[in-house]
Short mmCIF file of C-alpha atoms and ligand atoms in Angstrom, two decimals:
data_model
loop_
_atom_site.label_atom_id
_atom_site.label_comp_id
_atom_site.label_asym_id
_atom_site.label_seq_id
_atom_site.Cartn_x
_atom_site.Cartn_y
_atom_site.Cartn_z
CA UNK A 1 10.73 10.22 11.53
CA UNK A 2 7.94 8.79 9.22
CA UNK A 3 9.02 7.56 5.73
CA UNK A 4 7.57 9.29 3.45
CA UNK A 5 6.64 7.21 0.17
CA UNK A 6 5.17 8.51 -3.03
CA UNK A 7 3.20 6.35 -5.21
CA UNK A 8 1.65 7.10 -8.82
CA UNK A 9 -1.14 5.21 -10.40
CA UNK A 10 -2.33 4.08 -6.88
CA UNK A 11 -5.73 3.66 -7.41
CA UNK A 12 -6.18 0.16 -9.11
CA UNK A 13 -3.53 -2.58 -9.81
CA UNK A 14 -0.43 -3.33 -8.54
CA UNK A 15 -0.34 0.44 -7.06
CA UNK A 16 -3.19 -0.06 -5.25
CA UNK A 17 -1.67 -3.59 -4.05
CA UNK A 18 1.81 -1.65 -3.25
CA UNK A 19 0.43 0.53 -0.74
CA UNK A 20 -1.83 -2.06 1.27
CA UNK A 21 1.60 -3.76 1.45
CA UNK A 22 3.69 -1.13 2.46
CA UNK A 23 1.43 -0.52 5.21
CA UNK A 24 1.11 -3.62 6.19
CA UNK A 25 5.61 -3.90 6.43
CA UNK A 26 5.04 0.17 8.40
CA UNK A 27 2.11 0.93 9.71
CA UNK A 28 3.55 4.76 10.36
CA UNK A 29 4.12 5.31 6.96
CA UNK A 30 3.18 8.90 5.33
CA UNK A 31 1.99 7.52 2.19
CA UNK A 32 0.70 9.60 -0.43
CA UNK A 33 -1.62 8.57 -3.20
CA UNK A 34 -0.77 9.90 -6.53
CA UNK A 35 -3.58 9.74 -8.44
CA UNK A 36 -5.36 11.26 -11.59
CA UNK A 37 -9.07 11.06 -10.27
CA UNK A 38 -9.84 12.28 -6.77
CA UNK A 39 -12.51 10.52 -6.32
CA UNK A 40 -11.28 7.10 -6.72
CA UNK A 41 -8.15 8.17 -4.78
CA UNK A 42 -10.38 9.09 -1.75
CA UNK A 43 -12.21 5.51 -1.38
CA UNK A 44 -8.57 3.87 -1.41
CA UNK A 45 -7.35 6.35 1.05
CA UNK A 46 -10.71 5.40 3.37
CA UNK A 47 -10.01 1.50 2.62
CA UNK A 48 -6.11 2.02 3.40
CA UNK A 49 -7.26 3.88 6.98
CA UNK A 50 -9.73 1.70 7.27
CA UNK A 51 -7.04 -1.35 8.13
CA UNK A 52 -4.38 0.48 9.28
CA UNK A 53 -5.42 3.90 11.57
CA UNK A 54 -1.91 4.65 12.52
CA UNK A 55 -1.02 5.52 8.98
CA UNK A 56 -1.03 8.50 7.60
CA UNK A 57 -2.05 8.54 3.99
CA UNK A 58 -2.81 11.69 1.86
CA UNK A 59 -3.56 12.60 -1.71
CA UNK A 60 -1.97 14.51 -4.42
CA UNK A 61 -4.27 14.70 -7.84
CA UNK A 62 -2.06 14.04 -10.54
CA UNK A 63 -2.40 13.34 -13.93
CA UNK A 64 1.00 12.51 -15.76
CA UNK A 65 -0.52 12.78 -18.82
CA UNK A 66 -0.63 16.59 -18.83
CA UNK A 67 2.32 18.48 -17.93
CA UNK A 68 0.18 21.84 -16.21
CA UNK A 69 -1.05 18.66 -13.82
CA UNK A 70 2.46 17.55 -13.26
CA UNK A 71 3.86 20.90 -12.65
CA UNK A 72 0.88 22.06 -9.93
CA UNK A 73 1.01 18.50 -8.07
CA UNK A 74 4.81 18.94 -7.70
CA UNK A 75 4.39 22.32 -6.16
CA UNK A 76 1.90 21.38 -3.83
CA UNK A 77 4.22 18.31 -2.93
CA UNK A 78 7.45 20.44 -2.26
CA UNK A 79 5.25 22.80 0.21
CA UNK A 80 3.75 19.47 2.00
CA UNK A 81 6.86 17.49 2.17
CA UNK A 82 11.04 18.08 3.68
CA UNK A 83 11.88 14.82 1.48
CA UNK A 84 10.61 11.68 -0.34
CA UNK A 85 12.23 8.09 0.46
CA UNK A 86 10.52 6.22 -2.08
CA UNK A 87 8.80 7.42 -5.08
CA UNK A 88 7.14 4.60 -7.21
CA UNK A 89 7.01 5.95 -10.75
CA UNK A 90 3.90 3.10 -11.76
CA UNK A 91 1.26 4.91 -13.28
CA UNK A 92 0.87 3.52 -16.77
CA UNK A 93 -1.35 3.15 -19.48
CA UNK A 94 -1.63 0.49 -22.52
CA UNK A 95 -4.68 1.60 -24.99
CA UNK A 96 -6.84 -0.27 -27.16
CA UNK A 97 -4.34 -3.10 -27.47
CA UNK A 98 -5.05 -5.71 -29.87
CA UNK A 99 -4.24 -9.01 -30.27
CA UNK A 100 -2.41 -10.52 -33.05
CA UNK A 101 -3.91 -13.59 -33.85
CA UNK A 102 -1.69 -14.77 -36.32
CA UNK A 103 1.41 -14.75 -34.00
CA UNK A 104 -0.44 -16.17 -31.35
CA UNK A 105 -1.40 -19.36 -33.19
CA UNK A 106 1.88 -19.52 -34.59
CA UNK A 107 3.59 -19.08 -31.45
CA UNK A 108 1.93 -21.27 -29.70
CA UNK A 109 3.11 -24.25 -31.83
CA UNK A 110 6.82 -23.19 -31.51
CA UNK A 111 9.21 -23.70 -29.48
CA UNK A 112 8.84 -20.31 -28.11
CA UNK A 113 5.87 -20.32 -26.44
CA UNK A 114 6.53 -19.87 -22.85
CA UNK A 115 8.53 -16.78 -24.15
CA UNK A 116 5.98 -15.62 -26.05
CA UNK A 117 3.20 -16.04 -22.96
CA UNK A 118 5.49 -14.39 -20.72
CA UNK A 119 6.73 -11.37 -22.64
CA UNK A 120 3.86 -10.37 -25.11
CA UNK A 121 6.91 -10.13 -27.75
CA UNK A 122 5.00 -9.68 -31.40
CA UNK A 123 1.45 -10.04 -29.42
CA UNK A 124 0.36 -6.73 -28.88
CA UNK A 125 -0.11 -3.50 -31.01
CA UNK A 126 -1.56 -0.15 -29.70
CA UNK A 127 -3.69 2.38 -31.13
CA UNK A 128 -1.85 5.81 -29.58
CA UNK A 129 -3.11 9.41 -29.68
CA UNK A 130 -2.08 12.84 -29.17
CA UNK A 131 -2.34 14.73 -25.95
CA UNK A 132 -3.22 18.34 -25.15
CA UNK A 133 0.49 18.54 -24.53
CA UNK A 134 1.02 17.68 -28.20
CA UNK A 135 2.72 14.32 -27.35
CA UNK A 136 2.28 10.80 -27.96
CA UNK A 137 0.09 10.02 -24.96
CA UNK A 138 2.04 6.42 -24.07
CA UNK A 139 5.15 8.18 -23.89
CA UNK A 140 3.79 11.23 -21.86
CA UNK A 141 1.84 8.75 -19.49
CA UNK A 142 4.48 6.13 -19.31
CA UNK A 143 7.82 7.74 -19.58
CA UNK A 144 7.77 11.85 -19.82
CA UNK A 145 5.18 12.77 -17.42
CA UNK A 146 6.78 10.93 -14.83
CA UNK A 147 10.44 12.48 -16.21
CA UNK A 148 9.47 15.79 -15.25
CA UNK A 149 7.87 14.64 -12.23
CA UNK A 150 11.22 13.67 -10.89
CA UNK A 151 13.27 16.69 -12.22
CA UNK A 152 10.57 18.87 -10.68
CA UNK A 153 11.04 16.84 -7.25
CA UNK A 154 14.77 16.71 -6.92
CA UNK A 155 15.16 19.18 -3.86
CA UNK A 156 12.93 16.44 -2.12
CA UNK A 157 14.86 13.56 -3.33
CA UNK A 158 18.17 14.57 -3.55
CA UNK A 159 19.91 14.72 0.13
CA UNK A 160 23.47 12.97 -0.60
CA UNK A 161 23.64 12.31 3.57
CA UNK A 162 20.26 9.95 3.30
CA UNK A 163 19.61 8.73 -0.13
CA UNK A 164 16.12 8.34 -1.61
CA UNK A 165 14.98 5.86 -4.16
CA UNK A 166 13.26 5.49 -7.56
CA UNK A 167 11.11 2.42 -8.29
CA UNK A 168 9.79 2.31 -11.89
CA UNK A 169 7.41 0.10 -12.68
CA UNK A 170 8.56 -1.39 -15.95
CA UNK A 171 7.65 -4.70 -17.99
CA UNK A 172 8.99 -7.86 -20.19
CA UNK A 173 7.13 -6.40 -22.88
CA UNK A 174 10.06 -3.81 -22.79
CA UNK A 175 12.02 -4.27 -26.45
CA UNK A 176 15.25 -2.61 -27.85
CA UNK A 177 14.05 -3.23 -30.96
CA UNK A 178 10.68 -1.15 -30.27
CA UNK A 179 12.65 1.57 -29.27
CA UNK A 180 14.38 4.06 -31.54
CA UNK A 181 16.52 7.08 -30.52
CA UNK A 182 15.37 9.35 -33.77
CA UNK A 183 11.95 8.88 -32.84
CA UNK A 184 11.64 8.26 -28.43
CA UNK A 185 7.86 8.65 -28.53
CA UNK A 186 7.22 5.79 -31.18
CA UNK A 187 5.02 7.89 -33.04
CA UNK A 188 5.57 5.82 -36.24
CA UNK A 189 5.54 2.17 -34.84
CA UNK A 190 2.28 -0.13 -33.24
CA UNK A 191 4.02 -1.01 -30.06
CA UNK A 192 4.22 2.37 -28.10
CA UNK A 193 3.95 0.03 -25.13
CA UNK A 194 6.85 -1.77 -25.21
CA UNK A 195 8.97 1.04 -26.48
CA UNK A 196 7.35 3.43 -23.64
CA UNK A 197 8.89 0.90 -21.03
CA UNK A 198 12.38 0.53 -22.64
CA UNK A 199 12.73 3.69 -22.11
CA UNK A 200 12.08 3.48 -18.52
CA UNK A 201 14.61 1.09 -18.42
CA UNK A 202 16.98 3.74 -20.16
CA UNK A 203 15.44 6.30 -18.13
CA UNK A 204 16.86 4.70 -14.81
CA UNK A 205 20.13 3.87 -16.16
CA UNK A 206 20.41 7.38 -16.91
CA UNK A 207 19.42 9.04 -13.42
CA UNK A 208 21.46 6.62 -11.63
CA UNK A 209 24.44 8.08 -13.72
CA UNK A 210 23.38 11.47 -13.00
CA UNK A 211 21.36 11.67 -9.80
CA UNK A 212 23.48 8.83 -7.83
CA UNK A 213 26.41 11.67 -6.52
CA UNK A 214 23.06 13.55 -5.35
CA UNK A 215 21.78 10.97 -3.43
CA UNK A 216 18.95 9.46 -5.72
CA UNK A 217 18.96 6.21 -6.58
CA UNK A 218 16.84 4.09 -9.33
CA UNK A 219 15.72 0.96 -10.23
CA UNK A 220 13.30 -1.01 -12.72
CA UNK A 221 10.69 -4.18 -11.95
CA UNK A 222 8.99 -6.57 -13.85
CA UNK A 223 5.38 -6.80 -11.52
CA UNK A 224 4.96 -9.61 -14.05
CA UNK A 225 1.69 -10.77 -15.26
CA UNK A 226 -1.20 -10.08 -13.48
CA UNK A 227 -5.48 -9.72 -14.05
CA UNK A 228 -5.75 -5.74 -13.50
CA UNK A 229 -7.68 -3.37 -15.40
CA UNK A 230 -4.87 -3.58 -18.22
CA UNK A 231 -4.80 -6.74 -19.22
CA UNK A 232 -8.51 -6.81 -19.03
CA UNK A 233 -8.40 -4.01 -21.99
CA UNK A 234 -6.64 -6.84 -24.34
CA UNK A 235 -8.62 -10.13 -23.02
CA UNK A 236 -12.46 -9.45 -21.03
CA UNK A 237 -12.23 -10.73 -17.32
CA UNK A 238 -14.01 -13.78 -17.99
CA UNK A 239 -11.29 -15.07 -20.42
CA UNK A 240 -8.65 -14.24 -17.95
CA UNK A 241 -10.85 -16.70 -15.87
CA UNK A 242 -10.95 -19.31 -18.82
CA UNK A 243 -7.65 -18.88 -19.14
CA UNK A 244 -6.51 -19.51 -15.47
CA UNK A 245 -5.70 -23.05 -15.48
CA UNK A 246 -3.75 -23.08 -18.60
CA UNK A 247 -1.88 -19.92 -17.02
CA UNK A 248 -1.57 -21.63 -13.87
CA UNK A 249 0.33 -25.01 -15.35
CA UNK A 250 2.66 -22.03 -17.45
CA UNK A 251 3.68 -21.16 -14.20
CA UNK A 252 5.68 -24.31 -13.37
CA UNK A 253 7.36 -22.96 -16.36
CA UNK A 254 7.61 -19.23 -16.18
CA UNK A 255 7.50 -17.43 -12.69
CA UNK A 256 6.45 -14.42 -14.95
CA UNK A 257 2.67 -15.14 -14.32
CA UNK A 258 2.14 -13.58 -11.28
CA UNK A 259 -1.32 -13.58 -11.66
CA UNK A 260 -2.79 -11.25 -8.85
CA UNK A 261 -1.50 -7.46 -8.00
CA UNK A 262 -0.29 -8.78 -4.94
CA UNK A 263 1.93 -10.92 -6.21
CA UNK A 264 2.90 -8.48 -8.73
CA UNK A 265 4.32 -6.28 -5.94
CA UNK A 266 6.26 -9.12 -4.89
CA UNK A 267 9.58 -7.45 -7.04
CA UNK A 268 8.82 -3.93 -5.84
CA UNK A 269 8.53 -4.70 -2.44
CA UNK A 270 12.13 -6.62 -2.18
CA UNK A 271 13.98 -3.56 -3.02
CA UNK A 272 14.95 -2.97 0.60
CA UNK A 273 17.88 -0.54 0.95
CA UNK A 274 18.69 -2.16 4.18
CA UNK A 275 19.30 -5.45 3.33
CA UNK A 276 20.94 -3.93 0.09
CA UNK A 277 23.62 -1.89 2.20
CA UNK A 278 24.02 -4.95 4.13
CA UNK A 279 24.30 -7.15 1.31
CA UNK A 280 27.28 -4.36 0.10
CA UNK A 281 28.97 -4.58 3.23
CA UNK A 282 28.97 -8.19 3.48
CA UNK A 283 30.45 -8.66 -0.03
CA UNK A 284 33.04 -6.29 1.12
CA UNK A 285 33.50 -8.27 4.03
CA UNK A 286 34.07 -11.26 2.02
CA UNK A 287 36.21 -9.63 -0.98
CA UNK A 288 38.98 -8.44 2.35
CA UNK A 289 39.09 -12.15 3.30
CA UNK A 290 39.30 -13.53 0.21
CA UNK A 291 42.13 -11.22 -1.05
CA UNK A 292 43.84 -11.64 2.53
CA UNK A 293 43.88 -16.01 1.79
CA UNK A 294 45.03 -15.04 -1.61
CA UNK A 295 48.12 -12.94 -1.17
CA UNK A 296 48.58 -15.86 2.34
CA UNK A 297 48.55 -18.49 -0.73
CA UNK A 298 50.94 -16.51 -2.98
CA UNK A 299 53.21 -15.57 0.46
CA UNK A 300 53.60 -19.49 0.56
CA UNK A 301 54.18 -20.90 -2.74
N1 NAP B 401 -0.91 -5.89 -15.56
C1 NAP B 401 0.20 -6.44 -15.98
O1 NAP B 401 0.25 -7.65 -16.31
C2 NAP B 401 1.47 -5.61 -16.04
C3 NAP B 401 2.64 -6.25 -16.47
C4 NAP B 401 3.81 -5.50 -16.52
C5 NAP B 401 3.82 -4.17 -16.12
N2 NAP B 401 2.65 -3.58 -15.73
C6 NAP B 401 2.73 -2.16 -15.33
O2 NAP B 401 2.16 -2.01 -14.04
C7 NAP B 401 1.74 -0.65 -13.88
C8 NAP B 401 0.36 -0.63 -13.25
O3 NAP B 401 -0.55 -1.24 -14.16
P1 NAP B 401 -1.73 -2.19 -13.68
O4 NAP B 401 -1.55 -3.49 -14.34
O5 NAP B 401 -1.86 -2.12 -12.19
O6 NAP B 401 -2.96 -1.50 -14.43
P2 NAP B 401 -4.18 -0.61 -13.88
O7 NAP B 401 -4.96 -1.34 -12.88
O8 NAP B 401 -4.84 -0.11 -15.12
O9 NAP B 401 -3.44 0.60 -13.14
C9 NAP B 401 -2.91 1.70 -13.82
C10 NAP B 401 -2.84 2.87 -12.87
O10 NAP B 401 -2.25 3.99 -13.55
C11 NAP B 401 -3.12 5.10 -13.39
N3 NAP B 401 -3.00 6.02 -14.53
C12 NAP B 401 -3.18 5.75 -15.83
N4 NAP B 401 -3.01 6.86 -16.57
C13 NAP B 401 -2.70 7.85 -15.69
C14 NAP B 401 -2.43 9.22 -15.83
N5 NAP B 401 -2.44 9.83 -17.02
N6 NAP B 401 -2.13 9.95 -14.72
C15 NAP B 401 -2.14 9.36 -13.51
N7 NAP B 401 -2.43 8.06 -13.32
C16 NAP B 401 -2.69 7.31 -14.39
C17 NAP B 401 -4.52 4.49 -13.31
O11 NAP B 401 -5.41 5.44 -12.78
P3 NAP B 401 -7.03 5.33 -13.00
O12 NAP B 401 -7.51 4.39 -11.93
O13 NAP B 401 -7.49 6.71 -12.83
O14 NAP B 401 -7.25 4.78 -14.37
C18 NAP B 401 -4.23 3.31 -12.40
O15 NAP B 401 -4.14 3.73 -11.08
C19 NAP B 401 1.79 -0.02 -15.27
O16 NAP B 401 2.94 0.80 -15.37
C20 NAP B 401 1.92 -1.21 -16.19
O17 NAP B 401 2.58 -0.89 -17.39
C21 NAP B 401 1.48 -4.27 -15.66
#
């Protein structure tokens, strides 16, 4: 049977870079392009076909930024589809982000610098707004919309017999100390950004506790740094291209610059169940011979 693979924010990025590579790994795939603007999501699906005819790719307009969207795209996905395998929860959004000069000059004459290159800490502010929804829209894009995504697809992801899986595209930028439990939207701090992907770090921690028995498994990745339509909202393109050989030489420091979607995907692609169950089962195989020469060892002495 085809896998079936679910992937938000699939239009630009490191979504649109996921799904040439997935194809690429199974050309048989049932891929589905979750996207916000139908148009856009078209020309990828055309581009996808284009290079790989076997596939089958289809659409579902989305926008997690508005729960009515969420709620419609989820019913139209539980008539289409028997299960998910993969969902890829990447969709994001990081708006009018500004730089803070100040701690970028003074970073960059500490000892901290690489950190401070390769996880934005104390670089970046937001300016966040309100949606229809009455939310803080980072939240409801990054973190909420997606939420109720998921609870709304659990009879197509939870089968305990075959086990599907939850990839969350998360970030270094993701701080504890941006995130506060009396107020999980941030609507009082600057860095909505970093606190919206903290809690998709909490987010999976909590659905493996109470989705695993169901059959649902999740995890987080880091794509990295890359030149997408982001991070050209906090530097213009042709800085990023200034900026390229200094970035590259940071590299020999910090694998965090990934530079290009594709290698972005690099993370998300290396999830492989496959060679995770046999990973398990050759710890296993290796715990039974270990404890086997131990109590041998003890048996002698
Ligand atoms: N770029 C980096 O260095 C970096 C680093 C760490 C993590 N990330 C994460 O990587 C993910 C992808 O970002 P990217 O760098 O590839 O940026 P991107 O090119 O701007 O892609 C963002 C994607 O999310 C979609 N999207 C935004 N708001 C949406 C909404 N309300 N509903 C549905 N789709 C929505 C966009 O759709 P449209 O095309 O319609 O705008 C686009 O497809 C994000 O979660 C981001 O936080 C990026």
């Amino acid at each position: 049977m085809r896998k079936a693979v679910l992937v938000t924010g699939a239009s630009s990025g490191v979504g649109l870079a996921l799904c040439k590579r997935l194809l690429e790994e199974d050309h048989e795939l049932h891929l589905c392009l979750a996207c916000r603007n139908r148009s856009k999501a078209e020309a990828v699906r055309a581009a996808l076909l284009a290079s790989r005819p076997l596939a089958e790719v289809s659409i579902v307009q989305v926008d997690v930024s508005d729960l009515q969207s969420v709620f419609r795209a989820s019913r139209e996905l539980k008539q289409r589809f028997q299960r998910l395998d993969y969902v890829y929860l990447n969709a994001g959004i990081m708006p009018n982000p500004q730089l803070n000069i100040k701690a970028l000059f003074s970073g960059l004459f500490s000892r901290k610098v690489i950190h401070m290159f390769s996880t934005a800490e104390g670089l970046l502010t937001q300016e966040d707004k309100i949606t229809a929804d009455g939310l803080q829209e980072v939240f409801e894009t990054n973190v909420f919309g997606h939420f109720i995504l998921i609870q709304e697809l659990a009879p197509l992801l939870c089968h305990s017999d075959s086990p599907s899986q939850l990839i969350w595209t998360s970030s270094r930028n993701a701080r504890k100390s941006n995130f506060c439990l009396e107020d999980i939207q941030h609507s009082r701090g600057q860095e909505p950004y970093s606190s919206s992907k903290y809690a998709v770090d909490l987010l999976s921690v909590a659905v493996n506790r109470n989705f695993n028995s169901r059959g649902l498994y999740s995890s987080v990745v880091c794509p990295g740094t890359m030149v997408t339509n982001m991070t050209c909202g906090i530097l213009p393109p042709f800085v990023w291209t200034l900026l390229m050989p200094i970035i590259w030489l940071l590299r020999f420091f910090a694998n965090a610059f990934t530079l290009t979607p594709y290698n972005g995907t690099e993370a998300l692609m290396d999830l492989d169940e496959d060679t995770a169950e046999k990973f398990y089962q050759s710890l296993l195989e290796l715990e039974k011979h270990v404890r086997a020469t131990i109590q041998k060892r003890n048996h002698q002495s």
